[in-house]
Tab-separated table of C-alpha atoms in Angstrom:
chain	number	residue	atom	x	y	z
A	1	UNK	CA	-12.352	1.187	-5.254
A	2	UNK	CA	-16.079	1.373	-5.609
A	3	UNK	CA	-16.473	-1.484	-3.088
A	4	UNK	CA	-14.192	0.296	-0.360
A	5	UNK	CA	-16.473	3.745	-0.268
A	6	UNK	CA	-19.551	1.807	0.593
A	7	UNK	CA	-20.721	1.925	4.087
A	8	UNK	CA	-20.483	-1.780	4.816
A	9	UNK	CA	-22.640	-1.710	8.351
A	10	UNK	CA	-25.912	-0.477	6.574
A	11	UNK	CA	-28.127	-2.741	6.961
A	12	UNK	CA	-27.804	-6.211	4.998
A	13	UNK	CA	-24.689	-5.349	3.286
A	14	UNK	CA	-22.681	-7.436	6.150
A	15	UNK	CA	-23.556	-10.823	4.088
A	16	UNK	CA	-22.463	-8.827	0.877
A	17	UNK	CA	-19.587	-7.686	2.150
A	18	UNK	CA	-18.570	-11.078	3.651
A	19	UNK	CA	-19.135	-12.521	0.184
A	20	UNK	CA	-17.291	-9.827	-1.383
A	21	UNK	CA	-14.262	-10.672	0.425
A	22	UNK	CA	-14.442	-14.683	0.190
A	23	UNK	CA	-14.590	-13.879	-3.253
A	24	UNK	CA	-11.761	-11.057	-3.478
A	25	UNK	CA	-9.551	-13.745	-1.376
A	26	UNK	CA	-9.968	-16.116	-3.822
A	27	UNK	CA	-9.134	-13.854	-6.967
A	28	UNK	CA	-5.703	-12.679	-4.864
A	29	UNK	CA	-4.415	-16.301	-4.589
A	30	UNK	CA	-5.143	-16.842	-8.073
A	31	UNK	CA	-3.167	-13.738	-9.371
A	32	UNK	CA	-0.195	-14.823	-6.661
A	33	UNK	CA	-0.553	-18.145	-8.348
A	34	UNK	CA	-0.135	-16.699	-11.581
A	35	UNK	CA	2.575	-14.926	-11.639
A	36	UNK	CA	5.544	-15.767	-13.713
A	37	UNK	CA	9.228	-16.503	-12.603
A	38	UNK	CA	10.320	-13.012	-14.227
A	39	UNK	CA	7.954	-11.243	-11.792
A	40	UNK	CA	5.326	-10.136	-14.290
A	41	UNK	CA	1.685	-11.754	-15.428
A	42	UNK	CA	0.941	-13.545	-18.161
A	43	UNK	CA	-2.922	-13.259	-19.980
A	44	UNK	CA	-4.573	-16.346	-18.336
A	45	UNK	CA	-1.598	-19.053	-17.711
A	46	UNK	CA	1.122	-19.460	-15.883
A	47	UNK	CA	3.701	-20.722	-18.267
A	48	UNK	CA	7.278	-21.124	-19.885
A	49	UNK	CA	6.905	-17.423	-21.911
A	50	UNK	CA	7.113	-19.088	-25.195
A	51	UNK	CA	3.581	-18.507	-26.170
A	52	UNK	CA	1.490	-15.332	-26.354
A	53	UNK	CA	-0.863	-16.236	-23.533
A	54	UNK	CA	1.520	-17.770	-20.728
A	55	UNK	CA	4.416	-14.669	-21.278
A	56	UNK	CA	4.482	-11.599	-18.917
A	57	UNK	CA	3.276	-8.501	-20.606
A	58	UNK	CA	3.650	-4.859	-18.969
A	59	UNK	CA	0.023	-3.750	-19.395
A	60	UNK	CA	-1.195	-7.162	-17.434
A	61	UNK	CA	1.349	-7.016	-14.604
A	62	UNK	CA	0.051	-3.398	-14.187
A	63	UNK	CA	-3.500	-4.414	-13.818
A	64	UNK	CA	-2.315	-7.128	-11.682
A	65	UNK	CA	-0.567	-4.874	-9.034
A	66	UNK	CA	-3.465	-2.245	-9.575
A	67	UNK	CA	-5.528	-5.564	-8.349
A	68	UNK	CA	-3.432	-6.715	-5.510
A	69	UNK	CA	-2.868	-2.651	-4.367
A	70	UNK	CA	-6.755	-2.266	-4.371
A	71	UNK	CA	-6.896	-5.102	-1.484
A	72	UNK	CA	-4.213	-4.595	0.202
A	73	UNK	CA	-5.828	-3.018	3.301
A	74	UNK	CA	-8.370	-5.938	3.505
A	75	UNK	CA	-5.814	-9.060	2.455
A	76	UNK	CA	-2.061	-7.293	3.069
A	77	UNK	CA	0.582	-9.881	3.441
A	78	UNK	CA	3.950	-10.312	3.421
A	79	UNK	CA	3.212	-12.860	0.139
A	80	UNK	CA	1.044	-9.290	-1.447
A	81	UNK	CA	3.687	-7.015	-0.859
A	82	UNK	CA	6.286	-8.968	-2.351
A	83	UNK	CA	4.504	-10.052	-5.513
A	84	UNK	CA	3.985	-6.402	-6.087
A	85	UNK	CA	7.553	-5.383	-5.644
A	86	UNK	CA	8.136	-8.113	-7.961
A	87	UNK	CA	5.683	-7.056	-10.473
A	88	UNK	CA	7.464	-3.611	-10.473
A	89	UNK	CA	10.441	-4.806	-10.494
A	90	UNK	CA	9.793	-6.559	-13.759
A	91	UNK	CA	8.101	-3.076	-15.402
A	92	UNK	CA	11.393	-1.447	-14.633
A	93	UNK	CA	13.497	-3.866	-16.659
A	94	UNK	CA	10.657	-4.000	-19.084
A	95	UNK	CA	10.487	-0.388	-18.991
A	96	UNK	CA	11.942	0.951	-23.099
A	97	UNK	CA	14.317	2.946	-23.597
A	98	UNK	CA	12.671	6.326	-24.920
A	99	UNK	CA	10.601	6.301	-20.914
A	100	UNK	CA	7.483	3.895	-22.435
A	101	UNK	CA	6.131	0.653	-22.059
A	102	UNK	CA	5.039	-1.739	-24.700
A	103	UNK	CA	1.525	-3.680	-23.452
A	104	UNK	CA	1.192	-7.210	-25.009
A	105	UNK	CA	-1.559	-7.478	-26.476
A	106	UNK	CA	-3.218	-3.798	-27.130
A	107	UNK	CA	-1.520	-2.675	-30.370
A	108	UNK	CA	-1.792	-0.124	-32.431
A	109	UNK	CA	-2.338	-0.713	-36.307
A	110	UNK	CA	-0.896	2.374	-37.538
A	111	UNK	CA	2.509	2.101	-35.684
A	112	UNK	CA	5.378	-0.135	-36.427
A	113	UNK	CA	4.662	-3.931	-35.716
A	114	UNK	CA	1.550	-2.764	-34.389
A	115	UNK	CA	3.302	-1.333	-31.312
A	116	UNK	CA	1.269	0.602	-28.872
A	117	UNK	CA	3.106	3.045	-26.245
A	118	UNK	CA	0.562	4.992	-25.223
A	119	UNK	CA	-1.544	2.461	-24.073
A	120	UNK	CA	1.171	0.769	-22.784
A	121	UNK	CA	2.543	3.866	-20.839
A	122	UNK	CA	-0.790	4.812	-19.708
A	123	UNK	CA	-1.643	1.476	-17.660
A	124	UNK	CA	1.476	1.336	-15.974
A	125	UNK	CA	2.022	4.619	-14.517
A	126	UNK	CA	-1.638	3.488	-13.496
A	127	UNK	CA	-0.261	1.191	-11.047
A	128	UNK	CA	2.680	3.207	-10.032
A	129	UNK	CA	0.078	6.081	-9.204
A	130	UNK	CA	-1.980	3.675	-7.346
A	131	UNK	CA	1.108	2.726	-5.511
A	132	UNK	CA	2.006	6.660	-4.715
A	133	UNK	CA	4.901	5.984	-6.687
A	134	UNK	CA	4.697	8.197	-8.823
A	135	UNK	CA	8.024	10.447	-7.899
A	136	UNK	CA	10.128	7.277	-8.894
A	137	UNK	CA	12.607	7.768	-11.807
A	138	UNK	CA	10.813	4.741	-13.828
A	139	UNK	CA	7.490	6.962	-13.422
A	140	UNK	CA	8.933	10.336	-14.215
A	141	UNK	CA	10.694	8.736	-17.450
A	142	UNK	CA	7.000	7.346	-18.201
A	143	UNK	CA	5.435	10.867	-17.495
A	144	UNK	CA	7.885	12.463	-19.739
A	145	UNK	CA	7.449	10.563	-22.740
A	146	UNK	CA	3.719	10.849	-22.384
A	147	UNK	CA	3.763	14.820	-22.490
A	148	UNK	CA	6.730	14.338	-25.114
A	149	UNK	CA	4.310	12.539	-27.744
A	150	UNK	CA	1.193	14.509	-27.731
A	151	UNK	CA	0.087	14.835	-31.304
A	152	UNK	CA	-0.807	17.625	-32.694
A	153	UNK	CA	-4.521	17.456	-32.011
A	154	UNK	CA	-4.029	17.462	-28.967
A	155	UNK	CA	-4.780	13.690	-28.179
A	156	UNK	CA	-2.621	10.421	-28.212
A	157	UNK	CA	-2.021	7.646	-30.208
A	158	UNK	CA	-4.208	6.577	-33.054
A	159	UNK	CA	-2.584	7.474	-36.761
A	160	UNK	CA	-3.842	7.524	-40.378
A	161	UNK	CA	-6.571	4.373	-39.941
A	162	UNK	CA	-8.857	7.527	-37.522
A	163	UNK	CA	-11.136	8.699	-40.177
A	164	UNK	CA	-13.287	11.230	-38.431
A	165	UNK	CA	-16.304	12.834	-40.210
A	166	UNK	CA	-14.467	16.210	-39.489
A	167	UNK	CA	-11.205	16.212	-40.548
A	168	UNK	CA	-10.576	18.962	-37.735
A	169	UNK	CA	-10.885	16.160	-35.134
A	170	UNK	CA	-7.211	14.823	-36.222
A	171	UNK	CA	-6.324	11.543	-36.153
A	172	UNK	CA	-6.037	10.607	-32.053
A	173	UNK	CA	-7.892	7.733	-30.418
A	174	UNK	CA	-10.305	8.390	-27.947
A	175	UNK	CA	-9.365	5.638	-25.648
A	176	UNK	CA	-5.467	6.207	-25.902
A	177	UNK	CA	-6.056	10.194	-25.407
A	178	UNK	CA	-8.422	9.009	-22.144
A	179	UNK	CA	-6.054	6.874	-21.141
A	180	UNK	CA	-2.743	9.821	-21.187
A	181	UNK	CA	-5.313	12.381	-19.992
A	182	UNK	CA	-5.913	10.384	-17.125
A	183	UNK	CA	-2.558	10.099	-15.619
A	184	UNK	CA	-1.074	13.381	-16.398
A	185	UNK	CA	-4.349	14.700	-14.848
A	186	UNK	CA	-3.637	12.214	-11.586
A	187	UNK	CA	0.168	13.910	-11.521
A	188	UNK	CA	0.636	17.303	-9.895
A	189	UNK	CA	3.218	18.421	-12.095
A	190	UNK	CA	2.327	19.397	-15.465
């Protein structure tokens, strides 16, 4: 995003902006390259989704789209536009039950096998707000469960391991409360 606000005819940002898309190019056909059969990205590797690092994980594939959406008006392409239809497409079946998403590899130590839905949640109604997609009934199921499992405190996330010097502070984490805050501040409906 920061890229796309500067004013690229200034004087000898021409070269820097002809480097910054050889190089953006490059990074797109290696995320087309690396996404998985199920229509989601893995960490690092392509693979057969029997190992952590080559299996499709909803907080990845969200950063992926939010990657391929970002140059989309320099690099758009039939080849783009379907890998991120794909990549939602695989959220949605990913998508759990109670409206949240389960990331891969950002868990949560105070929650059940370590799961982390906030963080999870967060980054991909990231992507579907970068998409303008947020009115879809995937996102709205997302949304809810976000404002549904505020904690008291008035944060998100975190749990008894949060020991704040004053106890008033509760037991949220800042990054999972940033994260929540974020997208419910990016939606118009509160």
């Amino acid at each position: 995003r920061a890229l796309g606000k500067l004013q690229w005819n200034a004087p000898g940002l021409l070269r820097l902006r002809h480097q910054s898309l050889v190089a953006a190019s490059r990074g797109l056909q290696w995320l087309l390259r690396l996404q998985n059969r199920d229509g989601g990205w893995p960490s690092f590797c392509r693979g057969w989704g029997k190992l952590p690092f080559d299996r499709s994980g909803t907080d990845i594939t969200a950063h992926a789209i939010r990657s391929l959406i970002a140059w989309q008006s320099d690099f758009g392409s039939p080849k783009l536009d379907q890998a991120v239809k794909t990549g939602f497409g695989y959220l949605s079946k990913h998508q759990q039950k109670d409206g949240s998403w389960l990331p891969l590899w950002f868990g949560n130590q105070d929650q059940t096998d370590d799961i982390n839905p906030c963080y999870g949640t967060a980054k991909v109604l990231l992507a579907y707000r970068d998409a303008n997609s947020l009115d879809t009934n995937e996102a709205q199921f997302g949304l809810r469960w976000i404002r549904d499992n505020q904690n008291s405190d008035g944060g998100w996330g975190g749990g008894s391991s949060i020991r704040w010097s004053d106890p008033r502070l509760g037991t949220s984490s800042v990054e999972e409360t940033a994260l929540c805050t974020e997208i419910l501040l990016d939606h118009n409906d509160p």
